Coordinates of C-alpha atoms and ligand atoms in Angstrom, one line a residue:
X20 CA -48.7 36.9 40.8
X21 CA -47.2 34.5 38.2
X22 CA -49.2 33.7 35.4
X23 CA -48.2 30.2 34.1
X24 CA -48.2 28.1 30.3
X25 CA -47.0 24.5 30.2
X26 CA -46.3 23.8 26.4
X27 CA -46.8 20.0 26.0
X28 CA -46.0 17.9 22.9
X29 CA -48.0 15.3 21.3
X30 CA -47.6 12.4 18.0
X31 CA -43.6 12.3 17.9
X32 CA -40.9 13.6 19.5
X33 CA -38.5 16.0 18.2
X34 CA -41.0 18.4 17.1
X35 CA -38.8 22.0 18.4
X36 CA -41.0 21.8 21.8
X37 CA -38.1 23.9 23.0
X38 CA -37.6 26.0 20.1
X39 CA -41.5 26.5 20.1
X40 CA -41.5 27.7 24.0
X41 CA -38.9 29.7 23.7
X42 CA -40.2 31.4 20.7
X43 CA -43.2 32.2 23.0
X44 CA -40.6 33.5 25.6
X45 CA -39.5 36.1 23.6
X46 CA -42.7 37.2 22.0
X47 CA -43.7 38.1 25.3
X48 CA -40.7 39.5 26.6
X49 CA -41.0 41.7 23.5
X50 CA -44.3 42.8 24.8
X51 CA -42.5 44.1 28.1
X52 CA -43.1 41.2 30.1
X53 CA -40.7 39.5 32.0
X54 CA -40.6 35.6 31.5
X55 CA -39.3 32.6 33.3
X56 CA -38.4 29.3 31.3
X57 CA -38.0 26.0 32.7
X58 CA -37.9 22.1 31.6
X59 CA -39.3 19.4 32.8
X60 CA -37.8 16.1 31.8
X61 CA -39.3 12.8 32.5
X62 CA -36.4 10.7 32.5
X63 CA -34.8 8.5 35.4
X64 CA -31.6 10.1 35.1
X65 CA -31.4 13.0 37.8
X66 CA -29.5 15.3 34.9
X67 CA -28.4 14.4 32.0
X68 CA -24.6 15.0 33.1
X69 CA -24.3 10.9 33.1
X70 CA -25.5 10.6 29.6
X71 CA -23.3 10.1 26.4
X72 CA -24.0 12.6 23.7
X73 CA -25.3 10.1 21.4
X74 CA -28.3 9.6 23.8
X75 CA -28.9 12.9 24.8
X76 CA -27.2 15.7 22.6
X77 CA -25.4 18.4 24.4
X78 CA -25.1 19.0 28.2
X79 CA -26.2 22.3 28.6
X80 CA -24.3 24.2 31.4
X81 CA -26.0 27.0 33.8
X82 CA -24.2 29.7 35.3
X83 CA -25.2 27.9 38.8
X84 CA -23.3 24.8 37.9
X85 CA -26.5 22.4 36.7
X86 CA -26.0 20.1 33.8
X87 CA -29.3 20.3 32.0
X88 CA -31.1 19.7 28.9
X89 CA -29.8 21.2 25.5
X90 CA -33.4 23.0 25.2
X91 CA -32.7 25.8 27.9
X92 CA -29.5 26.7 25.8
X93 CA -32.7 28.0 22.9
X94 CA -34.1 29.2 26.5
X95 CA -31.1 31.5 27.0
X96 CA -30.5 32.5 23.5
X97 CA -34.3 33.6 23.1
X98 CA -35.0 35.5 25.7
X99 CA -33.2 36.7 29.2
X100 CA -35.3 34.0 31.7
X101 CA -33.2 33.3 34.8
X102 CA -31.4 30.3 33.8
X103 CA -30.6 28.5 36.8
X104 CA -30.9 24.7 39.0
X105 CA -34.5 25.4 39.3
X106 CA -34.7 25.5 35.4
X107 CA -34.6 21.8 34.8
X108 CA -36.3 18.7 36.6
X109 CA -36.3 15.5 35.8
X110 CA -38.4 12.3 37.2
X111 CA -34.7 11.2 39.0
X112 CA -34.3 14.4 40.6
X113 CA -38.0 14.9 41.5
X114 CA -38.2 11.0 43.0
X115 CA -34.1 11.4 44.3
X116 CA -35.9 14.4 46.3
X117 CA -39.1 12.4 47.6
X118 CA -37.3 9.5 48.9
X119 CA -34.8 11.5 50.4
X120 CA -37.5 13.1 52.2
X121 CA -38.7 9.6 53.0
X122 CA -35.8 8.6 54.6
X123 CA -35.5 12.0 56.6
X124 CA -39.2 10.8 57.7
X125 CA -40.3 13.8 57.0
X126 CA -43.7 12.1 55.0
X127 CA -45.0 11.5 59.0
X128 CA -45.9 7.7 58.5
X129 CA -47.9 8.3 55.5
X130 CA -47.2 6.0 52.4
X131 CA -45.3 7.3 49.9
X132 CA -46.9 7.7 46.3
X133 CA -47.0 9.1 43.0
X134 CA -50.4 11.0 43.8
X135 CA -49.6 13.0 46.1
X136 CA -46.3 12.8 46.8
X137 CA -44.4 12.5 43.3
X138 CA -46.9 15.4 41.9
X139 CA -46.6 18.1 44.8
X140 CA -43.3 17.7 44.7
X141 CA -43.1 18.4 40.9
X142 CA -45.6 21.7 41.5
X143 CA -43.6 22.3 44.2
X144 CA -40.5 21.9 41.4
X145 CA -42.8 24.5 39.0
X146 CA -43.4 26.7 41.6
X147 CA -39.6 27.3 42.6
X148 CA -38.9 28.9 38.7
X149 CA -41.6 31.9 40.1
X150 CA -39.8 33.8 42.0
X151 CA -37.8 36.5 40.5
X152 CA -41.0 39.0 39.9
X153 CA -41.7 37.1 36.6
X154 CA -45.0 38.0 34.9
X155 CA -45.0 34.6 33.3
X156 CA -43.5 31.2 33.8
X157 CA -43.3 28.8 30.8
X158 CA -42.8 25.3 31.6
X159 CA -42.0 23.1 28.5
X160 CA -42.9 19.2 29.4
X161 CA -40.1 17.1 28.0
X162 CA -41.7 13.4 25.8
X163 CA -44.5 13.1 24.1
X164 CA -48.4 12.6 25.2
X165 CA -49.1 9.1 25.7
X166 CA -45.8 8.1 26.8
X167 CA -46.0 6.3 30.5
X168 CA -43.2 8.2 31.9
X169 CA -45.0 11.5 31.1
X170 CA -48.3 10.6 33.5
X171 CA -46.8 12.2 36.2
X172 CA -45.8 15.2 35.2
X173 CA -49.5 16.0 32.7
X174 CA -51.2 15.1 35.9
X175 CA -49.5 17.3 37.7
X176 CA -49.7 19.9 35.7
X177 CA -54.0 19.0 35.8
X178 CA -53.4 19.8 39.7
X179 CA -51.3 22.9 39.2
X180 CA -54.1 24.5 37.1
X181 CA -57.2 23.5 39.3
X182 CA -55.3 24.8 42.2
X183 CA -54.2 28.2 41.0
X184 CA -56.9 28.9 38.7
X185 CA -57.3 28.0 35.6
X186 CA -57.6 31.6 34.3
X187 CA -53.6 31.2 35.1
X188 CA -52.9 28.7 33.5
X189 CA -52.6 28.1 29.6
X190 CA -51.9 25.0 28.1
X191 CA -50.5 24.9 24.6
X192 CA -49.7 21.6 22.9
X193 CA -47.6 21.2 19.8
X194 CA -48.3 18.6 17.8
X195 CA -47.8 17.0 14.5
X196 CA -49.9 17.7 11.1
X197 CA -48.3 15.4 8.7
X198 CA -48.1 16.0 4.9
X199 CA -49.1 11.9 3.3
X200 CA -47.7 13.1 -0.7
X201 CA -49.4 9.6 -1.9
X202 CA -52.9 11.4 -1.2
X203 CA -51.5 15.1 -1.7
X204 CA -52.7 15.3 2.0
X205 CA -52.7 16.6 5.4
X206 CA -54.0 14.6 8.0
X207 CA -55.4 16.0 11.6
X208 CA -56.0 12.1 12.9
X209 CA -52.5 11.8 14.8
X210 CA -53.4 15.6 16.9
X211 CA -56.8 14.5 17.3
X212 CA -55.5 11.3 19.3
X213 CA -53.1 13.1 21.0
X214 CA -55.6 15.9 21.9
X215 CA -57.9 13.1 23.1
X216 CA -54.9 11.7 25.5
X217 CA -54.8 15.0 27.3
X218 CA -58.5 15.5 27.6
X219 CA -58.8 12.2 29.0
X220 CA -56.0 13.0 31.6
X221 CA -57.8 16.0 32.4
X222 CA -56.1 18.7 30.1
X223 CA -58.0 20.6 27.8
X224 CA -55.2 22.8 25.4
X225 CA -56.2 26.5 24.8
X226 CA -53.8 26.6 22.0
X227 CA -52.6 23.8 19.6
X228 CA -49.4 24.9 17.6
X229 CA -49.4 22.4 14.2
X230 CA -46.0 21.7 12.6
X231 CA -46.5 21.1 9.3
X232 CA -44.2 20.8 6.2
X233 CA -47.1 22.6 3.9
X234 CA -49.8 25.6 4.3
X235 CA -52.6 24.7 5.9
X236 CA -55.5 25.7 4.7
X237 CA -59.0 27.3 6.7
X238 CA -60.6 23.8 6.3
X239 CA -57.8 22.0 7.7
X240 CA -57.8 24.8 10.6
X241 CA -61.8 24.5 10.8
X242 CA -61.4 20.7 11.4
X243 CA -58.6 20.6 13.8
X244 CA -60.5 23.5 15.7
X245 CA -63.9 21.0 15.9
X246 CA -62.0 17.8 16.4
X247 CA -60.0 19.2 19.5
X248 CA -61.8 21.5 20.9
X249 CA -60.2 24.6 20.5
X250 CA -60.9 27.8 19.3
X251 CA -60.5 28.5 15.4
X252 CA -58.1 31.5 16.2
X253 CA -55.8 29.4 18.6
X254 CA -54.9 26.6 16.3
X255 CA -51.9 28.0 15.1
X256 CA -49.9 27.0 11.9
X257 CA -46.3 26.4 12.7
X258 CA -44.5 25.2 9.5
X259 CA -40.8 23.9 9.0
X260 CA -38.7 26.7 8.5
X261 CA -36.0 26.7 5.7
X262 CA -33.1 29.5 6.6
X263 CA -33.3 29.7 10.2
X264 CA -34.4 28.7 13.3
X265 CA -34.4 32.6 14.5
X266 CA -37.9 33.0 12.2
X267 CA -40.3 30.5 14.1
X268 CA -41.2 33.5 16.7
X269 CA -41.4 35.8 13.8
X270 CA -44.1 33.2 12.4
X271 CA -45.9 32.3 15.4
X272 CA -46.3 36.2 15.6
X273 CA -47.7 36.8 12.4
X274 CA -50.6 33.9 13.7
X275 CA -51.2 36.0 16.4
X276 CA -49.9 33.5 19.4
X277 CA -49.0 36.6 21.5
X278 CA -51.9 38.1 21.6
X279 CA -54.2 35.3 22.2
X280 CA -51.8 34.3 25.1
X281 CA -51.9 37.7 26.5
X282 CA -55.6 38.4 26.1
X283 CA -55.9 35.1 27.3
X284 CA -53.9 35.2 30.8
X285 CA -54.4 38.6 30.9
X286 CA -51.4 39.9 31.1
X287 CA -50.0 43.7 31.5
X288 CA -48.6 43.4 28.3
X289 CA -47.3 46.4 25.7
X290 CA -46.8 47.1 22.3
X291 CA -44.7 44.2 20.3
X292 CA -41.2 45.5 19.5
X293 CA -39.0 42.7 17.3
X294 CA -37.4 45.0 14.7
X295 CA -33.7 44.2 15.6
X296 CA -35.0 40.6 15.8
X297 CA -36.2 40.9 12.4
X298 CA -33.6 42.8 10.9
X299 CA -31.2 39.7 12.5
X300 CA -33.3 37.3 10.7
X301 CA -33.3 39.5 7.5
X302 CA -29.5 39.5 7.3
X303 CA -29.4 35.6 7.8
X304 CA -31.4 35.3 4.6
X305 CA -29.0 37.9 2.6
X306 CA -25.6 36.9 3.5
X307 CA -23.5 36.0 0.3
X308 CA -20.2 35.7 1.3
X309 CA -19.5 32.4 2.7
X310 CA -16.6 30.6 4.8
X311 CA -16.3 27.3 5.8
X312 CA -15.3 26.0 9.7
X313 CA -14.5 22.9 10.3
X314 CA -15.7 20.8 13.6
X315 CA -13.1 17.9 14.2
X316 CA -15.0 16.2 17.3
X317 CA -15.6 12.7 17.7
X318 CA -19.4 13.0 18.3
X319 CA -20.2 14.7 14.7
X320 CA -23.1 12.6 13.6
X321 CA -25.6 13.6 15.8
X322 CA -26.4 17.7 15.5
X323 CA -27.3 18.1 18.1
X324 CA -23.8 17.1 20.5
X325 CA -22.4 20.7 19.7
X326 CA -25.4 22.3 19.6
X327 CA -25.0 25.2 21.4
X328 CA -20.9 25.5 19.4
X329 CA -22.9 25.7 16.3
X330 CA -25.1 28.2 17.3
X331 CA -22.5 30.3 18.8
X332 CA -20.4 30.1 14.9
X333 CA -23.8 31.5 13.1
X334 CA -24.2 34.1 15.9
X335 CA -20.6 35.7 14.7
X336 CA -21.0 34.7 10.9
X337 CA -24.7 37.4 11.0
X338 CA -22.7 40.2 13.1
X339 CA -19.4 39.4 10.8
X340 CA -22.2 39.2 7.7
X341 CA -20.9 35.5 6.1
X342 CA -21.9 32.4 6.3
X343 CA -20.5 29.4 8.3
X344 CA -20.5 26.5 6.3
X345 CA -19.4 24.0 8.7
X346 CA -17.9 21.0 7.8
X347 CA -18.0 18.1 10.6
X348 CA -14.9 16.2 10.6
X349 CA -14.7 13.0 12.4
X350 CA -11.3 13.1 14.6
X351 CA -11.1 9.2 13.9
X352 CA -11.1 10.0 10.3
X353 CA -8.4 12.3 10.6
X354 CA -6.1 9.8 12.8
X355 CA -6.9 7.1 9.5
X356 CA -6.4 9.3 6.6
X357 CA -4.5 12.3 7.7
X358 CA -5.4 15.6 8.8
X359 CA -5.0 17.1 4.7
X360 CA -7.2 14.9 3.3
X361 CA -10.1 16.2 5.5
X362 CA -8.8 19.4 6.2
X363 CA -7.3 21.2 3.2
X364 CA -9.0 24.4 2.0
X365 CA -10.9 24.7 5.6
X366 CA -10.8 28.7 6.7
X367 CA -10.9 27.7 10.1
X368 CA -10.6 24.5 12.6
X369 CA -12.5 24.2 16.0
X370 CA -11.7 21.7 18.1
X371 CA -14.9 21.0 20.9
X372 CA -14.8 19.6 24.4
X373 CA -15.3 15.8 25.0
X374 CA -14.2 13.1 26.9
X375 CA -11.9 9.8 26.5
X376 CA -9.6 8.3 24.5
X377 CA -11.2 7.6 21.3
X378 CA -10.4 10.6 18.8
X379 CA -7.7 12.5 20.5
X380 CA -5.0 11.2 17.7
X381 CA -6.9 12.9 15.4
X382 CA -7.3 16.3 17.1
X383 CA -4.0 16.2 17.9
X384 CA -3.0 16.0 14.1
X385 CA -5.9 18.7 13.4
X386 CA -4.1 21.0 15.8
X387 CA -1.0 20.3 14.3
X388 CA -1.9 21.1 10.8
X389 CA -4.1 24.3 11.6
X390 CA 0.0 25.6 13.2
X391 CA 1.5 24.7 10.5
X392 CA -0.5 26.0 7.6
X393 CA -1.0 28.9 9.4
X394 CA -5.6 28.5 9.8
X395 CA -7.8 30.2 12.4
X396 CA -8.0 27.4 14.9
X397 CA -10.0 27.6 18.0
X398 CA -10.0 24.9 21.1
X399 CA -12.6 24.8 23.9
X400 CA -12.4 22.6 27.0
X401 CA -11.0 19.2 25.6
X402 CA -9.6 21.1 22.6
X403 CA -7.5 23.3 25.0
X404 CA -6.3 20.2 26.2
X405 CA -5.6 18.4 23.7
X406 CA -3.7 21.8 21.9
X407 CA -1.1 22.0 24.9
X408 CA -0.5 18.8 24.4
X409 CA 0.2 19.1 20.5
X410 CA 2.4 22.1 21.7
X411 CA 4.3 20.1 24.1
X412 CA 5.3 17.0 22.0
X413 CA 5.7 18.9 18.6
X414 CA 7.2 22.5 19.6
X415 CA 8.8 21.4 23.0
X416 CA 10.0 18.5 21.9
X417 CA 8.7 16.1 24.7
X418 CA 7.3 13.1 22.7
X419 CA 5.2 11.8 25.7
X420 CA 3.5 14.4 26.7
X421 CA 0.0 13.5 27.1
X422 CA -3.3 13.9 29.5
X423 CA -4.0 11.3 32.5
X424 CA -7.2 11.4 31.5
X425 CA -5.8 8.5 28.9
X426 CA -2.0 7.7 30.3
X427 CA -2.7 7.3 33.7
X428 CA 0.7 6.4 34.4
X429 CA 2.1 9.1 32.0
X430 CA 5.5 10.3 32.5
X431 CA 4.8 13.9 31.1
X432 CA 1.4 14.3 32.2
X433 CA 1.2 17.8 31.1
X434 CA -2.4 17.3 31.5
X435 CA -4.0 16.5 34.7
X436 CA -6.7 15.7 37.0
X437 CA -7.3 19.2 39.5
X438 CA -6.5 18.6 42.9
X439 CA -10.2 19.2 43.7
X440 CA -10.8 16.3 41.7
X441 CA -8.8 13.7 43.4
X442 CA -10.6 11.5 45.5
X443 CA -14.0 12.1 43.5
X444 CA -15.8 8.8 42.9
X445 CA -19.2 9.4 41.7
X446 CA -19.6 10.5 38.5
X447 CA -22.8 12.7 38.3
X448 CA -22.4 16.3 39.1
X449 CA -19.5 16.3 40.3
X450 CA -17.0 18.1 37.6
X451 CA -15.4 21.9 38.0
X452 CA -19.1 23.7 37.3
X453 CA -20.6 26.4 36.2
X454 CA -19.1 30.0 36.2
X455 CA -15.9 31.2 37.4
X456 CA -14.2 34.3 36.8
X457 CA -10.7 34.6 34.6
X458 CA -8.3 37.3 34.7
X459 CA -7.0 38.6 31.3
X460 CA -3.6 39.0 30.7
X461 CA -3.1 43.1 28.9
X462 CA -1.7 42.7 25.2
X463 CA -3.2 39.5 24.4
X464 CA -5.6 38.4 21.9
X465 CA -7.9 37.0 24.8
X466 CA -8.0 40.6 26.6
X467 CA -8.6 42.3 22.9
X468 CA -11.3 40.5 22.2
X469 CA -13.1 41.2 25.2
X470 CA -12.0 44.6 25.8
X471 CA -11.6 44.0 29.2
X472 CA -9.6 42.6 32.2
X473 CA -11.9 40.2 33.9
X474 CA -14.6 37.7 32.8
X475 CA -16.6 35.3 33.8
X476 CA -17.2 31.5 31.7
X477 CA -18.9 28.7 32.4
X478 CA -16.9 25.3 33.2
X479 CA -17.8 21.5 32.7
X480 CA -13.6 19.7 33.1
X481 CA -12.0 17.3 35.5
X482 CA -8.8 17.9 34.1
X483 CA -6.3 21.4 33.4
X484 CA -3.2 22.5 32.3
X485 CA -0.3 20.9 35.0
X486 CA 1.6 23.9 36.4
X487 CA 4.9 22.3 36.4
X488 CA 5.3 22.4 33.0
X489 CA 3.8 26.2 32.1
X490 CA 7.0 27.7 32.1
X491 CA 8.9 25.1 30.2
X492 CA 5.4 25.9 27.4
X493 CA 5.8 29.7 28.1
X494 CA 9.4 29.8 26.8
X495 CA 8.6 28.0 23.5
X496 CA 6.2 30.6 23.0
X497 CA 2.6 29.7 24.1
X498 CA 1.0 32.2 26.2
X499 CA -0.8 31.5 29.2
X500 CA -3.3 34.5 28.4
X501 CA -6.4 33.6 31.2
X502 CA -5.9 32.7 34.2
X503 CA -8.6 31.7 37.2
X504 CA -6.0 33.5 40.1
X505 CA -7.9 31.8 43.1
X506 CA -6.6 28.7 42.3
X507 CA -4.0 29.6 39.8
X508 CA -6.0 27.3 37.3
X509 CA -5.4 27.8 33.1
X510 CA -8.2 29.2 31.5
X511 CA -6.7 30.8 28.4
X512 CA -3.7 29.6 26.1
X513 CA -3.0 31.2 22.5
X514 CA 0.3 30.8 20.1
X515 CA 1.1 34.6 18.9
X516 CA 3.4 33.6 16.1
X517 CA 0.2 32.2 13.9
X518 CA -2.5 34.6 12.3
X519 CA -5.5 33.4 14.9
X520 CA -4.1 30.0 17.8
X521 CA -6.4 30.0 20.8
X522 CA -8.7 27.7 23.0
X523 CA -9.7 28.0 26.1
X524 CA -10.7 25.6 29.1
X525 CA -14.0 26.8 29.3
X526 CA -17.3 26.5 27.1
X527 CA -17.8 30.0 26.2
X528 CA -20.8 28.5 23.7
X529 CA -23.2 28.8 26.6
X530 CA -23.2 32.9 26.2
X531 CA -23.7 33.6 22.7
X532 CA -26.7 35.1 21.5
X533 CA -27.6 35.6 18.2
X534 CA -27.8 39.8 18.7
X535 CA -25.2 39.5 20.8
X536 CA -22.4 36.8 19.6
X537 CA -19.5 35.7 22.0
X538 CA -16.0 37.8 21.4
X539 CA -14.3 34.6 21.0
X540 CA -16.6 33.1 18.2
X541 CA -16.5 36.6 16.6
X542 CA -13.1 37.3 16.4
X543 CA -12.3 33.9 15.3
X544 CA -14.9 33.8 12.5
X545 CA -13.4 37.2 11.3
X546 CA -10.1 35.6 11.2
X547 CA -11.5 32.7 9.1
X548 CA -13.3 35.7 7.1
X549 CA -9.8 37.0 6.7
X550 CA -8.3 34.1 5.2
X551 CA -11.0 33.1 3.4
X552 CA -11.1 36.6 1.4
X553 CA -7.2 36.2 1.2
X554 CA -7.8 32.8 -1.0
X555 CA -10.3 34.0 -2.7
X556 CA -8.8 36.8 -3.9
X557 CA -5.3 34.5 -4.9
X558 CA -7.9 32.6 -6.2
X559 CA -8.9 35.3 -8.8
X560 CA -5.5 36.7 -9.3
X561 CA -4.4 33.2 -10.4
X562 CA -7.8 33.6 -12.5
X563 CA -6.8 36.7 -14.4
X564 CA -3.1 35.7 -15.3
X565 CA -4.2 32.4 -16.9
Ligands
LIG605 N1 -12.4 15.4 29.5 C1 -11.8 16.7 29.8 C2 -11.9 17.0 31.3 O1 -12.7 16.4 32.0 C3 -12.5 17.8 29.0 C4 -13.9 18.0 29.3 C5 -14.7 18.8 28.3 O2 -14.2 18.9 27.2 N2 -15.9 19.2 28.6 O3 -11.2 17.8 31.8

């Protein structure tokens, strides 16, 4: 039987809800327990596939094929929770589901409602993330306490507890203690509110997590504890981190979180083991030896639209022991000013995935200059597309070449929509998903990085690599080093004659860890590393003769 914690969030949004549950998840998976992680989003869109990146961040991609919230990427990079569908609702796909229902008649007559109809079919939603002989299931709820959207979902959660116990069930709300410097203060008033909001609904928290930009002192804790009802042990101090957000379990641990959920849900827990975990953290904070990527994307502004690339670049700077710097370049900035001006000195160039015309100039030019000045440059999804077309109309000599994503009428389309694809109309969910496997062609740099023959990546593209004109790209010299046989589909491309030329159709982002980085990243961070050290080291020659 399933023991269950809904982590809640109250005062503002953007607090690290997800961060802060998945933190718990691996606490107690490093107790020996095995955890389930799931998202509930309350939201009218039924994923956030439809959404631009501006609103929403990055599309995180399952292994199943769902588009989901960026949050279950720190799911899957914290602890080894099945990561599937069933990881991710939101209030579109919960009431999509009802009314479908509905129209099936399958509600007997009865008149549909939010109580009972919308909230069994969210515990219903909750309940589908326990299978899998998980010990515990952690179900983060997406907004913030107070907001109308969230009703639903806290009062469901209310239900869920009173009807599996509430020994079962923990609630643990994360909330805001904010730092007023006028007054040299910290103020409880905003939790206690929020705290109130949830009792009022029915919720009483067992644990309250405080983010707070300074210590917290026993008073503070004493008050919070009185104010809101909750043991002095279980208000928790969870302060802004500086180097990394890799420490927040270590620091929730050193409060004591694990324990007091496992005593508290009783669960068959062991001893704690997190030494590699802190060794990982330990090197983050000694690194000295720095490099610099940069990200030419269109969506740069926002941090988190390439979350999960970003992530994946610091996972191979700890196990290659440097730091990525990353520089975010704006591909329209590029197309106005030239790629030099924002790309000189760079040890390395990625180019992300993304879609439409606005920007592509610029990665194009990117591309062009990472060939001809001979830097690391890596392409995923859109940036594979976009590099076969720099190949094509600056190696092969056919000016036109573009994708029909933006030439419909193209006359070298050597980019185009898969056959699968023609005919699709609706836009949501309906892309080349989720995992595929990829054969590796022997003597490539693909198949040396992995160190073997056949893989398996994660997809989210309309659009590939148009077969007619492989050969006339294969005798220039680009090699077609990945391949999805089935379908005879491009996954891999790379340029030998340039120290480090590859990108690849898929988002291989979505399988980094930090203990375990992706062989892509890592290989092209060492050659980055490579060429960094190489300047440097002119650098110092130069130096000594002068
Ligand atoms: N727009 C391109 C396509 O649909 C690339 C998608 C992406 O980069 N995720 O194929």
């Amino acid at each position: 039987m399933a023991r269950y914690i809904f982590v809640t969030g109250g005062v503002v949004s953007s607090l690290g809800k997800g961060l802060t549950a998945a933190s718990i998840g691996l606490l107690l998976e490093r107790r020996g327990l095995k955890v389930g992680m799931q998202k509930l989003d309350p939201y009218i869109n039924v994923d956030p596939g439809t959404m631009s990146p501006y609103q929403h961040g990055e599309v995180y991609v399952t292994s199943d094929g769902a588009e989901t919230d960026l949050d279950l990427g720190h799911y899957e990079r914290f602890t080894h929770s099945p990561i599937t569908k069933n990881s991710n609702f939101t209030t579109g796909r919960i009431y999509l589901s009802v009314i479908e229902k509905e129209r099936r008649g399958e509600y007997l007559g009865s008149t549909v409602q939010v109580v009972p109809h919308i909230t069994n079919e969210i515990k219903s939603a909750i309940l589908k993330m326990a299978t899998h002989d998980l010990d515990v299931v952690i179900t983060e709820v997406g907004g913030t306490v107070g907001d109308i959207e969230s009703l639903p979902f806290l009062e469901a959660i209310r239900q869920f507890a009173l009807e599996q116990g509430r020994d079962k069930v923990m609630f643990i709300h994360l909330t805001l203690v904010p730092y007023i410097r006028a007054a040299g203060e910290l103020k409880t008033k905003p939790s206690q509110h929020s705290v109130a909001h949830l009792r009022q609904i029915g919720i009483q928290p067992d644990v309250l997590v405080c983010r707070t930009e300074v210590e917290m002192d026993d008073d503070m804790l004493g008050k919070l504890s009185l104010f809101c009802n909750v043991p002095r042990e279980a208000v928790i101090e969870e302060r802004d981190v500086r180097t990394t957000i890799y420490e927040v379990p270590l620091m929730l641990q050193e409060h004591g979180l694990d324990e007091i959920v496992v005593r508290r849900l009783q669960l068959p827990a062991g001893d704690l083991h997190l030494d590699d975990w802190r060794e990982m953290v330990q090197t983050i904070k000694a690194v000295d030896e720095e490099l610099t990527i940069a990200v030419c994307g269109k969506y740069i502004q926002l941090n988190d639209s390439y979350k999960s690339i970003y992530e994946s670049l610091a996972h191979a700077g700890i196990s290659q022991r440097v730091k990525v710097k990353l520089k975010k370049v704006d591909a329209e900035a590029v197309e106005r000013d030239g790629a030099r001006a924002h790309l000189a000195g760079v040890d390395g160039i990625l180019i992300p995935g993304g879609f439409g015309h606005r920007g592509i100039q610029g990665k194009i030019e990117a591309i062009r200059f990472a060939r001809e000045e001979g830097i690391p440059l890596f392409g995923i999804c859109l940036g594979l597309q976009m590099l076969v077309i720099e190949f094509a109309r600056n190696v092969c000599g056919l000016a036109p070449a573009n994708s029909t994503e933006f030439e419909p009428e193209c006359p070298v389309p050597v980019i185009d929509l898969m056959d699968e694809q023609k005919g699709v109309a609706n836009k949501g969910g309906t892309m080349r998903l989720g995992a595929y496997p990829c054969t590796l062609k022997e003597g490539t740099l693909a198949h040396s990085l992995y160190g073997e023959a056949r893989i398996s990546e994660r997809h989210r593209h309309r659009f590939e690599v148009n077969n007619r004109y492989r050969q006339l790209l294969s005798a220039k010299g680009l090699v077609f080093s990945g391949m999805y046989v089935e379908k005879d589909l491009v996954e891999i491309v790379e340029y030998p004659d340039h120290p480090w030329f590859l990108a690849v159709q898929f988002h291989p982002e979505f399988q980094s860890r930090p203990l375990t980085p992706h062989p892509i990243f890592k290989g092209f961070v060492r050659a980055a590393q490579q060429r960094a050290r190489a300047a440097k080291s002119r650098a110092s020659v130069a130096g000594e003769r002068s």
